[in-house]
Every structure is written in C-alpha cells, then in structure tokens.
Coordinates of C-alpha atoms in Angstrom, one line a residue:
X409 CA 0.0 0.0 0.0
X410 CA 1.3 3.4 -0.4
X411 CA -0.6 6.9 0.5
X412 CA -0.7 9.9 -2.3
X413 CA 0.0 12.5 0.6
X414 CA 3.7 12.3 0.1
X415 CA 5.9 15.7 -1.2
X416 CA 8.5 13.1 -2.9
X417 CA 5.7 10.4 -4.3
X418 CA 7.6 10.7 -7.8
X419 CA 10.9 10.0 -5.6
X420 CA 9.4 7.0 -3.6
X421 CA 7.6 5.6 -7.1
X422 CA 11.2 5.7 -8.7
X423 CA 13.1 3.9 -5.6
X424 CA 10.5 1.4 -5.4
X425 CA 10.4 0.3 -9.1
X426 CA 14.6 0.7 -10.0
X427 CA 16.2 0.4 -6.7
X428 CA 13.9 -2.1 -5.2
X429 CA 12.5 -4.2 -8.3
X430 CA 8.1 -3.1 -7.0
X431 CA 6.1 -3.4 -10.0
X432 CA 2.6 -3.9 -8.2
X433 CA 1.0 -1.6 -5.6
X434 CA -1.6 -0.6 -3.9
X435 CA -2.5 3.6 -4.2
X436 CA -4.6 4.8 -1.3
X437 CA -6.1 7.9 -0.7
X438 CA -5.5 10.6 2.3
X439 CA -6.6 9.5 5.6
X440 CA -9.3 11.9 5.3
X441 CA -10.4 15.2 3.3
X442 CA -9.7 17.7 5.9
X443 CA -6.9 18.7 7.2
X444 CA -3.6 20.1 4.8
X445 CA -1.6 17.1 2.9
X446 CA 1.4 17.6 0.8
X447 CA 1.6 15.3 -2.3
X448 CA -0.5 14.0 -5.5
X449 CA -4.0 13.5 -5.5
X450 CA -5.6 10.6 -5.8
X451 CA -5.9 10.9 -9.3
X452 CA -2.8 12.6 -10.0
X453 CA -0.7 9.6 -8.4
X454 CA -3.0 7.1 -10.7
X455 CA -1.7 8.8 -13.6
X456 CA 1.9 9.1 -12.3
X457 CA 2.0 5.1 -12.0
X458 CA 0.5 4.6 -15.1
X459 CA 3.4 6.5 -16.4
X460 CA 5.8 4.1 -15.0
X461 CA 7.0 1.9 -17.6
X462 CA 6.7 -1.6 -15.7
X463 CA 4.6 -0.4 -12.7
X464 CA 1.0 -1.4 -12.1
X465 CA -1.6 -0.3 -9.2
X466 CA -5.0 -1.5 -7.6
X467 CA -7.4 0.8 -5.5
X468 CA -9.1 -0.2 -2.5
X469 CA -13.1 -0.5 -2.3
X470 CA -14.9 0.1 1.0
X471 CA -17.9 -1.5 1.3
X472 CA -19.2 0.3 4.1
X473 CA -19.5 3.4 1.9
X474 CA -21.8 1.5 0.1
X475 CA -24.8 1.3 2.7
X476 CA -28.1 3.1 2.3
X477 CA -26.8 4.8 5.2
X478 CA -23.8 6.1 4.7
X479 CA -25.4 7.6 1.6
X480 CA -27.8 9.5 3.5
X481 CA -25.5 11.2 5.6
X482 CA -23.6 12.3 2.5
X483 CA -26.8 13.7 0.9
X484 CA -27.4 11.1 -1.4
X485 CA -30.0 9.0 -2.7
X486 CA -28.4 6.3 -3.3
X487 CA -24.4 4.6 -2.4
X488 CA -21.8 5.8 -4.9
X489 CA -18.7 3.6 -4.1
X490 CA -19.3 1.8 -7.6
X491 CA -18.9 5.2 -9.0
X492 CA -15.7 5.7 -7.5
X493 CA -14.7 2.1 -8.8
X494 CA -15.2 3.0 -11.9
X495 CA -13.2 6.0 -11.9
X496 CA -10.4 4.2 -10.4
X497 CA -11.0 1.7 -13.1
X498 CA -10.6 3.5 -16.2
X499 CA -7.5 5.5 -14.4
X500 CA -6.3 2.3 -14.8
X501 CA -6.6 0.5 -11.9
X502 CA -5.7 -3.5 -12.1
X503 CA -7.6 -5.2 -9.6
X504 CA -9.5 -3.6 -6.3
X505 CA -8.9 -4.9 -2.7
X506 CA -11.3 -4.6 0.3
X507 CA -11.6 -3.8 3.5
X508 CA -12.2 -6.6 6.2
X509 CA -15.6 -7.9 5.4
X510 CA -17.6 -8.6 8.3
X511 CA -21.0 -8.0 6.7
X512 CA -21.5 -9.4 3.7
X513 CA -24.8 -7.0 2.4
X514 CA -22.4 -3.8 1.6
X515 CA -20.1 -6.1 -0.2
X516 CA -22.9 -8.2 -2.6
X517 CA -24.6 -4.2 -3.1
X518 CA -21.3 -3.0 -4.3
X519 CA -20.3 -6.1 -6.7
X520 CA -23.9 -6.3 -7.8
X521 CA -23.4 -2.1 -8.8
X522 CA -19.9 -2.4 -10.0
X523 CA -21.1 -5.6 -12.2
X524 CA -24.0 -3.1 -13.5
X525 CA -21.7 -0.3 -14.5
X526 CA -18.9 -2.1 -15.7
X527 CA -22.1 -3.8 -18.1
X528 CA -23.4 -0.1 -19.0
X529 CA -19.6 1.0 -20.0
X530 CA -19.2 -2.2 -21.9
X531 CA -15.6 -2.9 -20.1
X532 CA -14.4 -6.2 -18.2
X533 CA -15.0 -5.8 -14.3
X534 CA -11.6 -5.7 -12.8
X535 CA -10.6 -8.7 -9.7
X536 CA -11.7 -7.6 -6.5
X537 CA -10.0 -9.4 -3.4
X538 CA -12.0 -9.6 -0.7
X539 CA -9.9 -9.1 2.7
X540 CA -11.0 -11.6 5.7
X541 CA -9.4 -11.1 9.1
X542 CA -10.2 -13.2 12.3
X543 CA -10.5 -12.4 15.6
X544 CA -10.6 -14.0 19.1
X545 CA -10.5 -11.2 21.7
X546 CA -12.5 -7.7 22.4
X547 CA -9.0 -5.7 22.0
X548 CA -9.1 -6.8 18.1
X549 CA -12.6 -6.7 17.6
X550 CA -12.7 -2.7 18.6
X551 CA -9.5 -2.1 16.6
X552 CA -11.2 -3.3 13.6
X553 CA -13.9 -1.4 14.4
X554 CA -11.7 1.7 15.2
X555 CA -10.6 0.9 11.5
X556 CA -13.9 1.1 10.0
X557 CA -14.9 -2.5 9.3
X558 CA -18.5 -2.6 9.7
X559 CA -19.3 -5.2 12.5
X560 CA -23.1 -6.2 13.0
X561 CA -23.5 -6.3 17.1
X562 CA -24.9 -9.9 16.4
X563 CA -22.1 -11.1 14.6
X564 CA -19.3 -9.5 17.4
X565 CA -21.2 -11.5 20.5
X566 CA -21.6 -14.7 18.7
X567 CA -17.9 -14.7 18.0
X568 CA -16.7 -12.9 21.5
X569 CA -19.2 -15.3 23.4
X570 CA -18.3 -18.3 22.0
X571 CA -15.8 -20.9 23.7
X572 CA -13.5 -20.9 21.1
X573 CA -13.3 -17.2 19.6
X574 CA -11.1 -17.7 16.9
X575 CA -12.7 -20.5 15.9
X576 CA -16.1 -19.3 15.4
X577 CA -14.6 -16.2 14.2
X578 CA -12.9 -18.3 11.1
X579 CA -16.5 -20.3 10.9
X580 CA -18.3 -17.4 10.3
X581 CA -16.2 -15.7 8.0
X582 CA -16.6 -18.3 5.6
X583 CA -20.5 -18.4 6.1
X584 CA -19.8 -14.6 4.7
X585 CA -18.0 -15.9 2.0
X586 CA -20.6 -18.2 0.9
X587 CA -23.4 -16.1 0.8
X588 CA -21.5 -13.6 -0.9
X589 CA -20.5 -16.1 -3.9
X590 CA -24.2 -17.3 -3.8
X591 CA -25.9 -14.0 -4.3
X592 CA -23.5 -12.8 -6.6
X593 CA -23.5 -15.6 -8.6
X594 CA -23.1 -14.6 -12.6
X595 CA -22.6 -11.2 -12.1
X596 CA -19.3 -11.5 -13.8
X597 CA -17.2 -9.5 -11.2
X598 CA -13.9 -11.4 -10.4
X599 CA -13.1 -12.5 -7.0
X600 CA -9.8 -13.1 -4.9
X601 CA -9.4 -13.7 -1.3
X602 CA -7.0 -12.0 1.4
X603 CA -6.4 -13.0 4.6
X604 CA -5.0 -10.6 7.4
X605 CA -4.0 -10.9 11.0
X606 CA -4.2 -7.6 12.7
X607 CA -2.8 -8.3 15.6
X608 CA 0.3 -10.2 17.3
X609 CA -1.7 -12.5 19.3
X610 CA -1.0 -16.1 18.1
X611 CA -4.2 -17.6 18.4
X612 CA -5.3 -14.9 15.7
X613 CA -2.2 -15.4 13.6
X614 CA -2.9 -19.6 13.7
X615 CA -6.4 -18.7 12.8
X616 CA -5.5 -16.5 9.9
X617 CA -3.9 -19.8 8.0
X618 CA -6.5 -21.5 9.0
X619 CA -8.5 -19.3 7.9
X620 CA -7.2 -19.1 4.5
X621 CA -6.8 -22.6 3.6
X622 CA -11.1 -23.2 4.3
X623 CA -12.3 -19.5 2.2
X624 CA -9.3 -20.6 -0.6
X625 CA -11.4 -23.9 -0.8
X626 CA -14.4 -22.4 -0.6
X627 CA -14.1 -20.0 -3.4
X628 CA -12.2 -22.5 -5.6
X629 CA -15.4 -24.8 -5.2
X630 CA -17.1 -22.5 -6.9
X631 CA -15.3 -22.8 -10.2
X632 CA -17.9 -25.9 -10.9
X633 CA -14.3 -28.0 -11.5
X634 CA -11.9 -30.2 -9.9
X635 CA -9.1 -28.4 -8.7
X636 CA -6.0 -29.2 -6.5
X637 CA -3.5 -27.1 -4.7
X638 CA 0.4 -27.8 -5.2
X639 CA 3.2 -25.9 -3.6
X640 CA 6.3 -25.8 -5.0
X641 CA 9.9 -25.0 -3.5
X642 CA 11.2 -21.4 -3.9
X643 CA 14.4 -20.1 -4.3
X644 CA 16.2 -20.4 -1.3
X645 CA 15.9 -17.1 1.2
X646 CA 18.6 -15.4 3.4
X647 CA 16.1 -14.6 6.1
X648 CA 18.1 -12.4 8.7
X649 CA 17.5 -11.9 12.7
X650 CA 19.2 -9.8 14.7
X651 CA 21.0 -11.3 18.1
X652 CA 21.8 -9.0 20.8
X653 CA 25.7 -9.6 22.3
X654 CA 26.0 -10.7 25.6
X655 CA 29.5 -8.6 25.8
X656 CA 30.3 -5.6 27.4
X657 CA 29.2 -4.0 23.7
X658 CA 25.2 -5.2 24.3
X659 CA 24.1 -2.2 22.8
X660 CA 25.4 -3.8 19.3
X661 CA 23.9 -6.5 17.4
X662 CA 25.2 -8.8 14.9
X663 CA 23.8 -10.2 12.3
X664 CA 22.9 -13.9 11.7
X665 CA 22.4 -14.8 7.9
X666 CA 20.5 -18.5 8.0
X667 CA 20.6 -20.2 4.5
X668 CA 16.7 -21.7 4.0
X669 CA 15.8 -24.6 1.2
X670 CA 13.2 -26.3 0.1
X671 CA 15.1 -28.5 -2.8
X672 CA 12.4 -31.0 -4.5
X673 CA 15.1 -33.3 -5.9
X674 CA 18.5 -33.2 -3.6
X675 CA 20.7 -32.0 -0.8
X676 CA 22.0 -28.4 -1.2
X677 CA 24.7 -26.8 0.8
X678 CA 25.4 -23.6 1.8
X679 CA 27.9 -21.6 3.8
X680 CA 27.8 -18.0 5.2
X681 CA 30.9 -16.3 7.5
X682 CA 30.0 -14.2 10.1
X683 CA 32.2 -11.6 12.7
X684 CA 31.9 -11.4 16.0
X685 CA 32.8 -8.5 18.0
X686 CA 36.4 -8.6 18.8
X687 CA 37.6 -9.1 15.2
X688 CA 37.2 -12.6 15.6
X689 CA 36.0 -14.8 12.4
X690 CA 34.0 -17.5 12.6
X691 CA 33.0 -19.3 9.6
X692 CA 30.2 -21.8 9.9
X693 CA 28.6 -24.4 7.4
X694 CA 25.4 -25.0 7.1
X695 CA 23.7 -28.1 5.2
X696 CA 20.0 -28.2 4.3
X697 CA 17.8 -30.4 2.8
X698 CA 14.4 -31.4 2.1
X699 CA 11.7 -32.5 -0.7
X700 CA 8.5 -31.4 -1.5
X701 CA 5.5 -32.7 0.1
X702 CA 3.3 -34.3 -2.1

C-alpha cells in the first residue's frame, strides 16, 4: 500500500520500481479530506503510476460506503462507491482490494453495482479481493472497528461469546464468504481472497492460515471443476534476525544470515561467515535439505 499524501511520491515511485524491483502496488487515498496534505492526488498519483513503464496499481473499495446509510448522511439518494470504482477503473486500476468484510450486504450491493456499470460502460470488471481477518478477543474486535470494518453487534457477540473465539470467528467468515459467492452468482465480477492478521496474538495469527486454507477452498469450489492445490519450493531465502551480544558492547547487534531450502530433488549446501565483535571470524557451514510434500 502506499498513501498519495507524500511531497516526494515521484521519488518514492522511482526507488520502489529501479532500486527495489516493486512493480505492483496498492494507491490509497489521504486518511481523510480535511486537514492540509502535501503530495498527488488521488488521481494525479493514478496517472503518475501509469506513467511508469513496468509499474501497475490497484485501488481499495470500501464496502461500508456502500450502505443506504452512509449515503444519506452524505446527501445522497443512493451509495456511490461503484462510482468511484469505476473511476479508479478507467484510471487504470488493475484489480481492487477490500476492506475486512464482516457484513456481507455492503459487499454483494457494491459487486452487484460495480457488475452493473462495468455492463453499461461495456468494459471487463476488474478482480476484487476480498480481505478476511479473524479475531478471538474484544482488544481486536474494537481495533477493527476503530478501523472502520462494519461489524453487525450480532455477529461480534456470537464470536466474542463463544468458547472458542477464533474459531467461530474463522467459521463465520466463511459463512460470509458463501453467501456472498451465492448472491452474486453470474454477475461477472472477479473475485480473490486476502487474509489478514491484525494483531500479534498467536491464536489470531494460527487462525488466519487456518483461515485461508477453508475460504481458498471455498471460493475454488465455486469454479464448478476439480481443482487441487500444489506448492512448490522457492528459491532459497537469506532470512536475517538480529542477536543482541551478551559482551560488554550489548548495545550492538550482529547479524545472523541463516541459509533456508526447500530442494524437490537433492541436498544443497550452503555456507555464510559471520564476525563477532572482537575481530574474531568464525565461519560456519550449514547443510539443508528437504523435498517437496506431495
């Protein structure tokens, strides 16, 4: 994600593509429209990316500006977040990405509209990824809703009261997942799944992969096909940690490079030298192996 109210946005768009090989992100409005803000518009920074020769950008879409009332207390007659889809859309927008979904009403209204409009303006609806996030504990629950996810009061006791929050929270996020897929069945709009963990809390974390394993089922179901799910070995990862000294120099770290494979078909070794404080030089081999699960 990265907010238009930046001074150096053309600066930060040029780092991120050349010096650290972006090419997809996700352009996101000021916090708010008051207040002073240096940097692009939203539109402005649309077309800045679009000028980026191997750069490409989704928008978000907030279902909860697509309710009956929030329309009203702008002073309309009816929700107008399709509208601002379809702005977004022929700016050039690749795919849109959601807030948490909690209710699943605003969300079938606004892919029922944006299916509409994308039909009047004869043009192909874009992907929209609908963002899940699970929660076992009344701390998360009002962050979320501090966030603005839309949280029906029935919904939050039936997961805060329940034995196993998490749980139930993962349970009835894919109930919202499949009544959303049924009622907007054939409306052409297509459909991705995130799943976030807003919090540290490991229960939450646990529950997010669990999470995402059932809704990636669930939605793959509805392709009307058999389907199956392989994972394949990446490129091995220097994943690096820092580990505090236990010398009179605490205050530094070092640095601890740790070689990580996956190999499908054989052993692979792999060394890395490290210095400890003191100038002294330690080299130390390390041998991993492993073989994909099939």
């Amino acid at each position: 994600y990265k907010c238009v109210a930046d001074p150096d946005f053309d600066g930060w768009l040029q780092r991120a593509h050349d010096d650290h090989g972006h090419s997809a992100i996700n352009v996101v409005g000021r916090a708010s429209s008051g207040g002073k803000y240096e940097g692009p518009t939203i539109t402005e920074a649309m077309e800045k990316v679009n000028a980026h020769k191997g750069m490409h950008f989704g928008s978000v879409c907030i279902a909860e500006r697509h309710t009956l009332e929030a329309a009203k207390a702008r002073g309309k007659t009816y929700p107008t977040e399709h509208l601002n889809m379809m702005r977004k859309h022929k700016a050039g927008a690749e795919w849109f990405i959601s807030q948490a979904v909690y209710d699943a009403e605003p969300t079938i209204r606004l892919l029922r509209d944006y299916a509409a409009i994308c039909k009047q303006a004869g043009v192909t609806p874009r992907k929209v990824v609908l963002t899940f996030a699970p929660v076992s504990r009344a701390k998360t629950m009002n962050f979320i809703k501090w966030l603005g996810v839309r949280v029906p009061k029935e919904a939050e006791e039936l997961i805060l009261n329940a034995d196993k929050p998490v749980e139930k929270s993962v349970e009835f996020l894919c109930d919202i997942l499949r009544r959303i897929l049924a009622e907007c069945v054939g409306v052409g709009v297509p459909l991705g799944i995130s799943c976030e963990s807003v919090s540290i809390f490991k229960s939450e974390i646990d529950g997010c992969h669990a999470l995402f394993q059932r809704l990636q089922g669930i939605l793959l179901d509805t392709r009307g096909s058999p389907w199956n799910v392989q994972w394949i070995g990446l490129v091995p990862r220097a994943e690096r940690t820092m580990a505090s000294t236990d010398g009179d120099d605490a205050d530094e770290d070092k640095m601890i490079a740790v070689a990580t494979n996956n190999d499908a078909y054989a052993l692979v070794k792999a060394g890395f030298a490290g210095a400890v404080l003191g100038g002294a030089f330690v080299s130390i081999g390390v041998v991993l192996g492993g073989s994909r699960r099939r």
